[in-house]
Amino acid sequence: NAGVTQTPKFQVLKTGQSMTLQCAQDMNHNSMYWYRQDPGMGLRLIYYSASEGTTDKGEVPNGYNVSRLNKREFSLRLESAAPSQTSVYFCASSEAAGSNQPQHFGDGTRLSIL
Amino acid sequence: SQQGEEDPQALSIQEGENATMNCSYKTSINNLQWYRQNSGRGLVHLILIRSNEREKHSGRLRVTLDTSKKSSSLLITASRAADTASYFCATRSNMLTFGGGTRLMVKP
């Protein structure tokens, strides 16, 4: 019963470094999402993929890129990390991008950029 | 931008008491969802209420929705220490938008 798995769980980067956050789901869901969570704030949507082969920008896409590798996997890439990108990143999935679908979340990647 | 705003930001109660959290939002919605987040973990979906529904129950959870006031409440009855967590409302229009959350502490 893995659900949504994110790797790594923790990462420290230096400004300007790049890295890719990995996400995989085993629920055969069509839609996947990347959020960031900052202290005292709710989650903000970075990018989402309504179905395999499609990706769309969310509320805060600047500085990020995504790849929907296949139905199971959706990765988030920081090309040139900045301190403002220090955050907890959550991946989520849902059966479809439709209105009444709850989202299932991974346990997050805690990213610090020095 | 946060569509939903929870109130209070923090709540501390004794085990056995009821906990009420409120959520206000700004624009029209298709549905409103409540999620729980335990410390260091991801969000877990609790309950979804559609815009044409006024009240919904799930176990010890009761959710109400007043679309005329653009507000919702989550009631947890007979709280337990294990209910200690942050609770988020999320409103659905084009995409799911989360509020800043209520941190609930239930003291044993």
JSON list of C-alpha atoms in Angstrom, two decimals:
[
{"chain": "A", "resi": 1, "resn": "ASN", "atom": "CA", "xyz": [0.00, 0.00, 0.00]},
{"chain": "A", "resi": 2, "resn": "ALA", "atom": "CA", "xyz": [2.63, 2.53, -1.03]},
{"chain": "A", "resi": 3, "resn": "GLY", "atom": "CA", "xyz": [0.26, 5.18, -2.50]},
{"chain": "A", "resi": 4, "resn": "VAL", "atom": "CA", "xyz": [2.36, 8.20, -3.49]},
{"chain": "A", "resi": 5, "resn": "THR", "atom": "CA", "xyz": [6.12, 7.88, -2.97]},
{"chain": "A", "resi": 6, "resn": "GLN", "atom": "CA", "xyz": [8.46, 10.86, -3.05]},
{"chain": "A", "resi": 7, "resn": "THR", "atom": "CA", "xyz": [12.25, 10.82, -3.15]},
{"chain": "A", "resi": 8, "resn": "PRO", "atom": "CA", "xyz": [14.38, 12.14, -1.62]},
{"chain": "A", "resi": 9, "resn": "LYS", "atom": "CA", "xyz": [12.81, 12.97, 1.77]},
{"chain": "A", "resi": 10, "resn": "PHE", "atom": "CA", "xyz": [15.41, 15.64, 2.56]},
{"chain": "A", "resi": 11, "resn": "GLN", "atom": "CA", "xyz": [17.87, 17.60, 0.45]},
{"chain": "A", "resi": 12, "resn": "VAL", "atom": "CA", "xyz": [20.22, 20.53, 0.97]},
{"chain": "A", "resi": 13, "resn": "LEU", "atom": "CA", "xyz": [21.41, 22.42, -2.09]},
{"chain": "A", "resi": 14, "resn": "LYS", "atom": "CA", "xyz": [23.61, 25.40, -2.75]},
{"chain": "A", "resi": 15, "resn": "THR", "atom": "CA", "xyz": [22.27, 28.35, -4.72]},
{"chain": "A", "resi": 16, "resn": "GLY", "atom": "CA", "xyz": [22.57, 27.65, -8.43]},
{"chain": "A", "resi": 17, "resn": "GLN", "atom": "CA", "xyz": [22.61, 23.88, -8.16]},
{"chain": "A", "resi": 18, "resn": "SER", "atom": "CA", "xyz": [20.01, 21.80, -9.95]},
{"chain": "A", "resi": 19, "resn": "MET", "atom": "CA", "xyz": [18.06, 18.79, -8.84]},
{"chain": "A", "resi": 20, "resn": "THR", "atom": "CA", "xyz": [15.05, 16.67, -9.68]},
{"chain": "A", "resi": 21, "resn": "LEU", "atom": "CA", "xyz": [12.40, 15.60, -7.20]},
{"chain": "A", "resi": 22, "resn": "GLN", "atom": "CA", "xyz": [10.85, 12.25, -8.00]},
{"chain": "A", "resi": 23, "resn": "CYS", "atom": "CA", "xyz": [7.27, 11.14, -7.48]},
{"chain": "A", "resi": 24, "resn": "ALA", "atom": "CA", "xyz": [5.57, 7.85, -8.25]},
{"chain": "A", "resi": 25, "resn": "GLN", "atom": "CA", "xyz": [2.06, 6.58, -7.56]},
{"chain": "A", "resi": 26, "resn": "ASP", "atom": "CA", "xyz": [0.78, 3.02, -7.67]},
{"chain": "A", "resi": 27, "resn": "MET", "atom": "CA", "xyz": [-2.96, 3.75, -7.67]},
{"chain": "A", "resi": 28, "resn": "ASN", "atom": "CA", "xyz": [-3.32, 3.92, -11.49]},
{"chain": "A", "resi": 29, "resn": "HIS", "atom": "CA", "xyz": [-4.33, 7.56, -11.19]},
{"chain": "A", "resi": 30, "resn": "ASN", "atom": "CA", "xyz": [-4.50, 9.73, -14.29]},
{"chain": "A", "resi": 31, "resn": "SER", "atom": "CA", "xyz": [-3.72, 13.09, -12.71]},
{"chain": "A", "resi": 32, "resn": "MET", "atom": "CA", "xyz": [-0.69, 14.19, -10.74]},
{"chain": "A", "resi": 33, "resn": "TYR", "atom": "CA", "xyz": [0.29, 17.44, -9.02]},
{"chain": "A", "resi": 34, "resn": "TRP", "atom": "CA", "xyz": [3.24, 19.25, -7.45]},
{"chain": "A", "resi": 35, "resn": "TYR", "atom": "CA", "xyz": [2.71, 21.66, -4.57]},
{"chain": "A", "resi": 36, "resn": "ARG", "atom": "CA", "xyz": [4.96, 23.63, -2.28]},
{"chain": "A", "resi": 37, "resn": "GLN", "atom": "CA", "xyz": [4.16, 24.36, 1.37]},
{"chain": "A", "resi": 38, "resn": "ASP", "atom": "CA", "xyz": [5.73, 27.29, 3.17]},
{"chain": "A", "resi": 39, "resn": "PRO", "atom": "CA", "xyz": [5.40, 28.01, 6.92]},
{"chain": "A", "resi": 40, "resn": "GLY", "atom": "CA", "xyz": [1.98, 29.31, 7.89]},
{"chain": "A", "resi": 41, "resn": "MET", "atom": "CA", "xyz": [0.65, 28.94, 4.39]},
{"chain": "A", "resi": 42, "resn": "GLY", "atom": "CA", "xyz": [-1.42, 26.39, 2.64]},
{"chain": "A", "resi": 43, "resn": "LEU", "atom": "CA", "xyz": [-0.22, 24.42, -0.32]},
{"chain": "A", "resi": 44, "resn": "ARG", "atom": "CA", "xyz": [0.36, 26.25, -3.58]},
{"chain": "A", "resi": 45, "resn": "LEU", "atom": "CA", "xyz": [0.15, 24.44, -6.89]},
{"chain": "A", "resi": 46, "resn": "ILE", "atom": "CA", "xyz": [3.31, 24.54, -8.98]},
{"chain": "A", "resi": 47, "resn": "TYR", "atom": "CA", "xyz": [2.43, 22.30, -11.94]},
{"chain": "A", "resi": 48, "resn": "TYR", "atom": "CA", "xyz": [-0.02, 19.54, -12.66]},
{"chain": "A", "resi": 49, "resn": "SER", "atom": "CA", "xyz": [-0.55, 16.81, -15.21]},
{"chain": "A", "resi": 50, "resn": "ALA", "atom": "CA", "xyz": [-4.18, 16.04, -15.94]},
{"chain": "A", "resi": 51, "resn": "SER", "atom": "CA", "xyz": [-3.24, 12.92, -17.89]},
{"chain": "A", "resi": 52, "resn": "GLU", "atom": "CA", "xyz": [-0.18, 11.18, -19.24]},
{"chain": "A", "resi": 53, "resn": "GLY", "atom": "CA", "xyz": [1.45, 13.36, -21.88]},
{"chain": "A", "resi": 54, "resn": "THR", "atom": "CA", "xyz": [0.07, 16.68, -20.63]},
{"chain": "A", "resi": 55, "resn": "THR", "atom": "CA", "xyz": [1.38, 19.24, -18.16]},
{"chain": "A", "resi": 56, "resn": "ASP", "atom": "CA", "xyz": [0.07, 22.65, -17.15]},
{"chain": "A", "resi": 57, "resn": "LYS", "atom": "CA", "xyz": [1.22, 25.53, -14.98]},
{"chain": "A", "resi": 58, "resn": "GLY", "atom": "CA", "xyz": [-0.28, 26.13, -11.59]},
{"chain": "A", "resi": 59, "resn": "GLU", "atom": "CA", "xyz": [-0.14, 29.17, -9.37]},
{"chain": "A", "resi": 60, "resn": "VAL", "atom": "CA", "xyz": [3.64, 29.37, -8.85]},
{"chain": "A", "resi": 61, "resn": "PRO", "atom": "CA", "xyz": [5.48, 27.73, -11.81]},
{"chain": "A", "resi": 62, "resn": "ASN", "atom": "CA", "xyz": [8.43, 30.11, -12.17]},
{"chain": "A", "resi": 63, "resn": "GLY", "atom": "CA", "xyz": [11.80, 28.43, -11.60]},
{"chain": "A", "resi": 64, "resn": "TYR", "atom": "CA", "xyz": [10.44, 24.91, -12.06]},
{"chain": "A", "resi": 65, "resn": "ASN", "atom": "CA", "xyz": [9.97, 22.38, -14.83]},
{"chain": "A", "resi": 66, "resn": "VAL", "atom": "CA", "xyz": [8.10, 19.09, -14.80]},
{"chain": "A", "resi": 67, "resn": "SER", "atom": "CA", "xyz": [8.07, 15.84, -16.72]},
{"chain": "A", "resi": 68, "resn": "ARG", "atom": "CA", "xyz": [5.28, 13.29, -16.79]},
{"chain": "A", "resi": 69, "resn": "LEU", "atom": "CA", "xyz": [7.52, 10.33, -17.51]},
{"chain": "A", "resi": 70, "resn": "ASN", "atom": "CA", "xyz": [4.67, 7.82, -17.71]},
{"chain": "A", "resi": 71, "resn": "LYS", "atom": "CA", "xyz": [1.35, 7.27, -15.97]},
{"chain": "A", "resi": 72, "resn": "ARG", "atom": "CA", "xyz": [3.05, 6.45, -12.67]},
{"chain": "A", "resi": 73, "resn": "GLU", "atom": "CA", "xyz": [5.79, 9.06, -12.48]},
{"chain": "A", "resi": 74, "resn": "PHE", "atom": "CA", "xyz": [5.84, 12.85, -12.37]},
{"chain": "A", "resi": 75, "resn": "SER", "atom": "CA", "xyz": [9.10, 14.68, -11.66]},
{"chain": "A", "resi": 76, "resn": "LEU", "atom": "CA", "xyz": [9.82, 18.26, -10.66]},
{"chain": "A", "resi": 77, "resn": "ARG", "atom": "CA", "xyz": [13.11, 19.91, -11.65]},
{"chain": "A", "resi": 78, "resn": "LEU", "atom": "CA", "xyz": [14.80, 22.97, -10.25]},
{"chain": "A", "resi": 79, "resn": "GLU", "atom": "CA", "xyz": [17.28, 24.10, -12.89]},
{"chain": "A", "resi": 80, "resn": "SER", "atom": "CA", "xyz": [19.07, 26.75, -10.82]},
{"chain": "A", "resi": 81, "resn": "ALA", "atom": "CA", "xyz": [17.99, 26.62, -7.19]},
{"chain": "A", "resi": 82, "resn": "ALA", "atom": "CA", "xyz": [17.37, 29.87, -5.29]},
{"chain": "A", "resi": 83, "resn": "PRO", "atom": "CA", "xyz": [16.92, 30.41, -1.52]},
{"chain": "A", "resi": 84, "resn": "SER", "atom": "CA", "xyz": [13.29, 31.40, -2.18]},
{"chain": "A", "resi": 85, "resn": "GLN", "atom": "CA", "xyz": [12.68, 27.83, -3.28]},
{"chain": "A", "resi": 86, "resn": "THR", "atom": "CA", "xyz": [13.41, 26.52, 0.22]},
{"chain": "A", "resi": 87, "resn": "SER", "atom": "CA", "xyz": [10.17, 24.74, 1.05]},
{"chain": "A", "resi": 88, "resn": "VAL", "atom": "CA", "xyz": [8.47, 21.42, 1.55]},
{"chain": "A", "resi": 89, "resn": "TYR", "atom": "CA", "xyz": [7.37, 19.93, -1.76]},
{"chain": "A", "resi": 90, "resn": "PHE", "atom": "CA", "xyz": [4.41, 17.59, -2.00]},
{"chain": "A", "resi": 91, "resn": "CYS", "atom": "CA", "xyz": [3.35, 15.40, -4.86]},
{"chain": "A", "resi": 92, "resn": "ALA", "atom": "CA", "xyz": [-0.27, 14.30, -5.13]},
{"chain": "A", "resi": 93, "resn": "SER", "atom": "CA", "xyz": [-2.40, 12.23, -7.45]},
{"chain": "A", "resi": 94, "resn": "SER", "atom": "CA", "xyz": [-6.08, 11.76, -8.21]},
{"chain": "A", "resi": 95, "resn": "GLU", "atom": "CA", "xyz": [-8.12, 9.41, -10.38]},
{"chain": "A", "resi": 96, "resn": "ALA", "atom": "CA", "xyz": [-8.86, 12.29, -12.72]},
{"chain": "A", "resi": 97, "resn": "ALA", "atom": "CA", "xyz": [-8.56, 16.04, -12.75]},
{"chain": "A", "resi": 98, "resn": "GLY", "atom": "CA", "xyz": [-12.30, 16.27, -12.32]},
{"chain": "A", "resi": 99, "resn": "SER", "atom": "CA", "xyz": [-14.01, 18.35, -9.75]},
{"chain": "A", "resi": 100, "resn": "ASN", "atom": "CA", "xyz": [-15.06, 15.72, -7.22]},
{"chain": "A", "resi": 101, "resn": "GLN", "atom": "CA", "xyz": [-11.85, 13.75, -7.00]},
{"chain": "A", "resi": 102, "resn": "PRO", "atom": "CA", "xyz": [-9.93, 13.81, -3.72]},
{"chain": "A", "resi": 103, "resn": "GLN", "atom": "CA", "xyz": [-6.16, 14.04, -3.97]},
{"chain": "A", "resi": 104, "resn": "HIS", "atom": "CA", "xyz": [-3.72, 11.59, -2.38]},
{"chain": "A", "resi": 105, "resn": "PHE", "atom": "CA", "xyz": [-0.46, 13.02, -1.11]},
{"chain": "A", "resi": 106, "resn": "GLY", "atom": "CA", "xyz": [3.06, 11.79, -0.56]},
{"chain": "A", "resi": 107, "resn": "ASP", "atom": "CA", "xyz": [4.96, 12.62, 2.61]},
{"chain": "A", "resi": 108, "resn": "GLY", "atom": "CA", "xyz": [6.94, 15.43, 1.04]},
{"chain": "A", "resi": 109, "resn": "THR", "atom": "CA", "xyz": [10.50, 16.42, 0.21]},
{"chain": "A", "resi": 110, "resn": "ARG", "atom": "CA", "xyz": [12.07, 18.95, 2.57]},
{"chain": "A", "resi": 111, "resn": "LEU", "atom": "CA", "xyz": [14.37, 21.11, 0.49]},
{"chain": "A", "resi": 112, "resn": "SER", "atom": "CA", "xyz": [16.79, 23.72, 1.86]},
{"chain": "A", "resi": 113, "resn": "ILE", "atom": "CA", "xyz": [18.74, 25.99, -0.43]},
{"chain": "A", "resi": 114, "resn": "LEU", "atom": "CA", "xyz": [21.70, 27.81, 1.07]},
{"chain": "B", "resi": 1, "resn": "SER", "atom": "CA", "xyz": [-3.26, 33.34, -3.52]},
{"chain": "B", "resi": 2, "resn": "GLN", "atom": "CA", "xyz": [-5.20, 31.54, -0.80]},
{"chain": "B", "resi": 3, "resn": "GLN", "atom": "CA", "xyz": [-8.86, 31.07, -1.62]},
{"chain": "B", "resi": 4, "resn": "GLY", "atom": "CA", "xyz": [-9.74, 29.63, 1.77]},
{"chain": "B", "resi": 5, "resn": "GLU", "atom": "CA", "xyz": [-8.90, 31.15, 5.12]},
{"chain": "B", "resi": 6, "resn": "GLU", "atom": "CA", "xyz": [-9.20, 29.01, 8.23]},
{"chain": "B", "resi": 7, "resn": "ASP", "atom": "CA", "xyz": [-10.14, 30.32, 11.63]},
{"chain": "B", "resi": 8, "resn": "PRO", "atom": "CA", "xyz": [-8.76, 29.98, 14.22]},
{"chain": "B", "resi": 9, "resn": "GLN", "atom": "CA", "xyz": [-5.14, 29.55, 13.20]},
{"chain": "B", "resi": 10, "resn": "ALA", "atom": "CA", "xyz": [-4.52, 27.47, 16.31]},
{"chain": "B", "resi": 11, "resn": "LEU", "atom": "CA", "xyz": [-6.82, 25.64, 18.71]},
{"chain": "B", "resi": 12, "resn": "SER", "atom": "CA", "xyz": [-6.01, 23.78, 21.92]},
{"chain": "B", "resi": 13, "resn": "ILE", "atom": "CA", "xyz": [-8.63, 21.62, 23.64]},
{"chain": "B", "resi": 14, "resn": "GLN", "atom": "CA", "xyz": [-8.90, 18.75, 26.11]},
{"chain": "B", "resi": 15, "resn": "GLU", "atom": "CA", "xyz": [-9.54, 15.21, 25.00]},
{"chain": "B", "resi": 16, "resn": "GLY", "atom": "CA", "xyz": [-13.27, 14.55, 24.81]},
{"chain": "B", "resi": 17, "resn": "GLU", "atom": "CA", "xyz": [-14.18, 18.12, 23.87]},
{"chain": "B", "resi": 18, "resn": "ASN", "atom": "CA", "xyz": [-15.48, 19.12, 20.47]},
{"chain": "B", "resi": 19, "resn": "ALA", "atom": "CA", "xyz": [-13.31, 21.07, 18.02]},
{"chain": "B", "resi": 20, "resn": "THR", "atom": "CA", "xyz": [-14.75, 23.49, 15.49]},
{"chain": "B", "resi": 21, "resn": "MET", "atom": "CA", "xyz": [-12.75, 24.98, 12.65]},
{"chain": "B", "resi": 22, "resn": "ASN", "atom": "CA", "xyz": [-14.07, 27.48, 10.15]},
{"chain": "B", "resi": 23, "resn": "CYS", "atom": "CA", "xyz": [-13.17, 28.25, 6.58]},
{"chain": "B", "resi": 24, "resn": "SER", "atom": "CA", "xyz": [-14.11, 31.28, 4.51]},
{"chain": "B", "resi": 25, "resn": "TYR", "atom": "CA", "xyz": [-13.55, 31.67, 0.81]},
{"chain": "B", "resi": 26, "resn": "LYS", "atom": "CA", "xyz": [-13.95, 34.34, -1.81]},
{"chain": "B", "resi": 27, "resn": "THR", "atom": "CA", "xyz": [-15.24, 33.01, -5.13]},
{"chain": "B", "resi": 28, "resn": "SER", "atom": "CA", "xyz": [-17.83, 30.50, -6.26]},
{"chain": "B", "resi": 29, "resn": "ILE", "atom": "CA", "xyz": [-16.84, 26.86, -5.89]},
{"chain": "B", "resi": 30, "resn": "ASN", "atom": "CA", "xyz": [-17.75, 23.40, -7.17]},
{"chain": "B", "resi": 31, "resn": "ASN", "atom": "CA", "xyz": [-16.94, 21.74, -3.87]},
{"chain": "B", "resi": 32, "resn": "LEU", "atom": "CA", "xyz": [-15.04, 22.21, -0.65]},
{"chain": "B", "resi": 33, "resn": "GLN", "atom": "CA", "xyz": [-12.73, 19.60, 0.82]},
{"chain": "B", "resi": 34, "resn": "TRP", "atom": "CA", "xyz": [-11.11, 19.16, 4.23]},
{"chain": "B", "resi": 35, "resn": "TYR", "atom": "CA", "xyz": [-7.70, 17.58, 4.70]},
{"chain": "B", "resi": 36, "resn": "ARG", "atom": "CA", "xyz": [-5.65, 16.64, 7.76]},
{"chain": "B", "resi": 37, "resn": "GLN", "atom": "CA", "xyz": [-1.87, 16.83, 8.00]},
{"chain": "B", "resi": 38, "resn": "ASN", "atom": "CA", "xyz": [0.03, 15.15, 10.79]},
{"chain": "B", "resi": 39, "resn": "SER", "atom": "CA", "xyz": [3.42, 16.62, 11.63]},
{"chain": "B", "resi": 40, "resn": "GLY", "atom": "CA", "xyz": [6.00, 15.70, 9.01]},
{"chain": "B", "resi": 41, "resn": "ARG", "atom": "CA", "xyz": [3.50, 13.90, 6.80]},
{"chain": "B", "resi": 42, "resn": "GLY", "atom": "CA", "xyz": [1.46, 14.55, 3.70]},
{"chain": "B", "resi": 43, "resn": "LEU", "atom": "CA", "xyz": [-2.17, 15.65, 3.62]},
{"chain": "B", "resi": 44, "resn": "VAL", "atom": "CA", "xyz": [-4.92, 13.11, 4.03]},
{"chain": "B", "resi": 45, "resn": "HIS", "atom": "CA", "xyz": [-8.36, 13.70, 2.53]},
{"chain": "B", "resi": 46, "resn": "LEU", "atom": "CA", "xyz": [-11.14, 13.73, 5.14]},
{"chain": "B", "resi": 47, "resn": "ILE", "atom": "CA", "xyz": [-14.36, 14.77, 3.49]},
{"chain": "B", "resi": 48, "resn": "LEU", "atom": "CA", "xyz": [-15.76, 16.51, 0.41]},
{"chain": "B", "resi": 49, "resn": "ILE", "atom": "CA", "xyz": [-18.95, 18.57, 0.34]},
{"chain": "B", "resi": 50, "resn": "ARG", "atom": "CA", "xyz": [-20.46, 19.66, -2.95]},
{"chain": "B", "resi": 51, "resn": "SER", "atom": "CA", "xyz": [-21.74, 23.18, -3.51]},
{"chain": "B", "resi": 52, "resn": "ASN", "atom": "CA", "xyz": [-25.36, 21.99, -3.51]},
{"chain": "B", "resi": 53, "resn": "GLU", "atom": "CA", "xyz": [-24.99, 20.22, -0.15]},
{"chain": "B", "resi": 54, "resn": "ARG", "atom": "CA", "xyz": [-25.40, 21.88, 3.23]},
{"chain": "B", "resi": 55, "resn": "GLU", "atom": "CA", "xyz": [-24.16, 19.26, 5.66]},
{"chain": "B", "resi": 56, "resn": "LYS", "atom": "CA", "xyz": [-22.20, 16.04, 5.54]},
{"chain": "B", "resi": 57, "resn": "HIS", "atom": "CA", "xyz": [-21.13, 13.53, 8.18]},
{"chain": "B", "resi": 58, "resn": "SER", "atom": "CA", "xyz": [-18.32, 11.02, 8.33]},
{"chain": "B", "resi": 59, "resn": "GLY", "atom": "CA", "xyz": [-17.78, 9.24, 11.63]},
{"chain": "B", "resi": 60, "resn": "ARG", "atom": "CA", "xyz": [-16.93, 11.92, 14.21]},
{"chain": "B", "resi": 61, "resn": "LEU", "atom": "CA", "xyz": [-16.66, 14.59, 11.52]},
{"chain": "B", "resi": 62, "resn": "ARG", "atom": "CA", "xyz": [-19.45, 16.97, 10.58]},
{"chain": "B", "resi": 63, "resn": "VAL", "atom": "CA", "xyz": [-19.00, 19.50, 7.80]},
{"chain": "B", "resi": 64, "resn": "THR", "atom": "CA", "xyz": [-21.37, 22.31, 6.94]},
{"chain": "B", "resi": 65, "resn": "LEU", "atom": "CA", "xyz": [-21.33, 24.58, 3.92]},
{"chain": "B", "resi": 66, "resn": "ASP", "atom": "CA", "xyz": [-23.08, 27.93, 3.54]},
{"chain": "B", "resi": 67, "resn": "THR", "atom": "CA", "xyz": [-22.55, 29.15, -0.01]},
{"chain": "B", "resi": 68, "resn": "SER", "atom": "CA", "xyz": [-24.44, 32.41, 0.65]},
{"chain": "B", "resi": 69, "resn": "LYS", "atom": "CA", "xyz": [-21.86, 33.30, 3.29]},
{"chain": "B", "resi": 70, "resn": "LYS", "atom": "CA", "xyz": [-19.00, 31.57, 1.46]},
{"chain": "B", "resi": 71, "resn": "SER", "atom": "CA", "xyz": [-18.08, 29.66, 4.58]},
{"chain": "B", "resi": 72, "resn": "SER", "atom": "CA", "xyz": [-17.70, 26.13, 5.88]},
{"chain": "B", "resi": 73, "resn": "SER", "atom": "CA", "xyz": [-17.10, 24.56, 9.25]},
{"chain": "B", "resi": 74, "resn": "LEU", "atom": "CA", "xyz": [-15.53, 21.29, 10.34]},
{"chain": "B", "resi": 75, "resn": "LEU", "atom": "CA", "xyz": [-16.65, 19.85, 13.66]},
{"chain": "B", "resi": 76, "resn": "ILE", "atom": "CA", "xyz": [-14.74, 17.02, 15.28]},
{"chain": "B", "resi": 77, "resn": "THR", "atom": "CA", "xyz": [-16.77, 15.52, 18.11]},
{"chain": "B", "resi": 78, "resn": "ALA", "atom": "CA", "xyz": [-15.34, 13.78, 21.19]},
{"chain": "B", "resi": 79, "resn": "SER", "atom": "CA", "xyz": [-11.79, 14.65, 20.20]},
{"chain": "B", "resi": 80, "resn": "ARG", "atom": "CA", "xyz": [-8.86, 12.34, 20.87]},
{"chain": "B", "resi": 81, "resn": "ALA", "atom": "CA", "xyz": [-5.15, 13.00, 21.28]},
{"chain": "B", "resi": 82, "resn": "ALA", "atom": "CA", "xyz": [-4.67, 11.32, 17.89]},
{"chain": "B", "resi": 83, "resn": "ASP", "atom": "CA", "xyz": [-6.70, 14.13, 16.29]},
{"chain": "B", "resi": 84, "resn": "THR", "atom": "CA", "xyz": [-3.77, 16.50, 16.95]},
{"chain": "B", "resi": 85, "resn": "ALA", "atom": "CA", "xyz": [-2.84, 17.76, 13.48]},
{"chain": "B", "resi": 86, "resn": "SER", "atom": "CA", "xyz": [-3.25, 20.67, 11.08]},
{"chain": "B", "resi": 87, "resn": "TYR", "atom": "CA", "xyz": [-6.53, 20.85, 9.22]},
{"chain": "B", "resi": 88, "resn": "PHE", "atom": "CA", "xyz": [-6.88, 22.51, 5.84]},
{"chain": "B", "resi": 89, "resn": "CYS", "atom": "CA", "xyz": [-9.89, 23.47, 3.80]},
{"chain": "B", "resi": 90, "resn": "ALA", "atom": "CA", "xyz": [-9.50, 23.41, 0.04]},
{"chain": "B", "resi": 91, "resn": "THR", "atom": "CA", "xyz": [-11.90, 24.92, -2.41]},
{"chain": "B", "resi": 92, "resn": "ARG", "atom": "CA", "xyz": [-12.40, 23.64, -5.90]},
{"chain": "B", "resi": 93, "resn": "SER", "atom": "CA", "xyz": [-13.16, 25.88, -8.86]},
{"chain": "B", "resi": 94, "resn": "ASN", "atom": "CA", "xyz": [-10.67, 25.48, -11.70]},
{"chain": "B", "resi": 95, "resn": "MET", "atom": "CA", "xyz": [-8.12, 23.89, -9.43]},
{"chain": "B", "resi": 96, "resn": "LEU", "atom": "CA", "xyz": [-7.88, 22.94, -5.78]},
{"chain": "B", "resi": 97, "resn": "THR", "atom": "CA", "xyz": [-6.81, 25.91, -3.63]},
{"chain": "B", "resi": 98, "resn": "PHE", "atom": "CA", "xyz": [-5.78, 25.44, -0.01]},
{"chain": "B", "resi": 99, "resn": "GLY", "atom": "CA", "xyz": [-6.12, 27.70, 2.98]},
{"chain": "B", "resi": 100, "resn": "GLY", "atom": "CA", "xyz": [-3.40, 28.27, 5.57]},
{"chain": "B", "resi": 101, "resn": "GLY", "atom": "CA", "xyz": [-4.75, 25.69, 8.01]},
{"chain": "B", "resi": 102, "resn": "THR", "atom": "CA", "xyz": [-5.79, 25.38, 11.65]},
{"chain": "B", "resi": 103, "resn": "ARG", "atom": "CA", "xyz": [-3.32, 23.73, 14.03]},
{"chain": "B", "resi": 104, "resn": "LEU", "atom": "CA", "xyz": [-5.32, 21.60, 16.46]},
{"chain": "B", "resi": 105, "resn": "MET", "atom": "CA", "xyz": [-3.81, 20.28, 19.66]},
{"chain": "B", "resi": 106, "resn": "VAL", "atom": "CA", "xyz": [-5.82, 17.81, 21.72]},
{"chain": "B", "resi": 107, "resn": "LYS", "atom": "CA", "xyz": [-4.40, 17.38, 25.21]},
{"chain": "B", "resi": 108, "resn": "PRO", "atom": "CA", "xyz": [-4.85, 13.99, 26.88]}
]
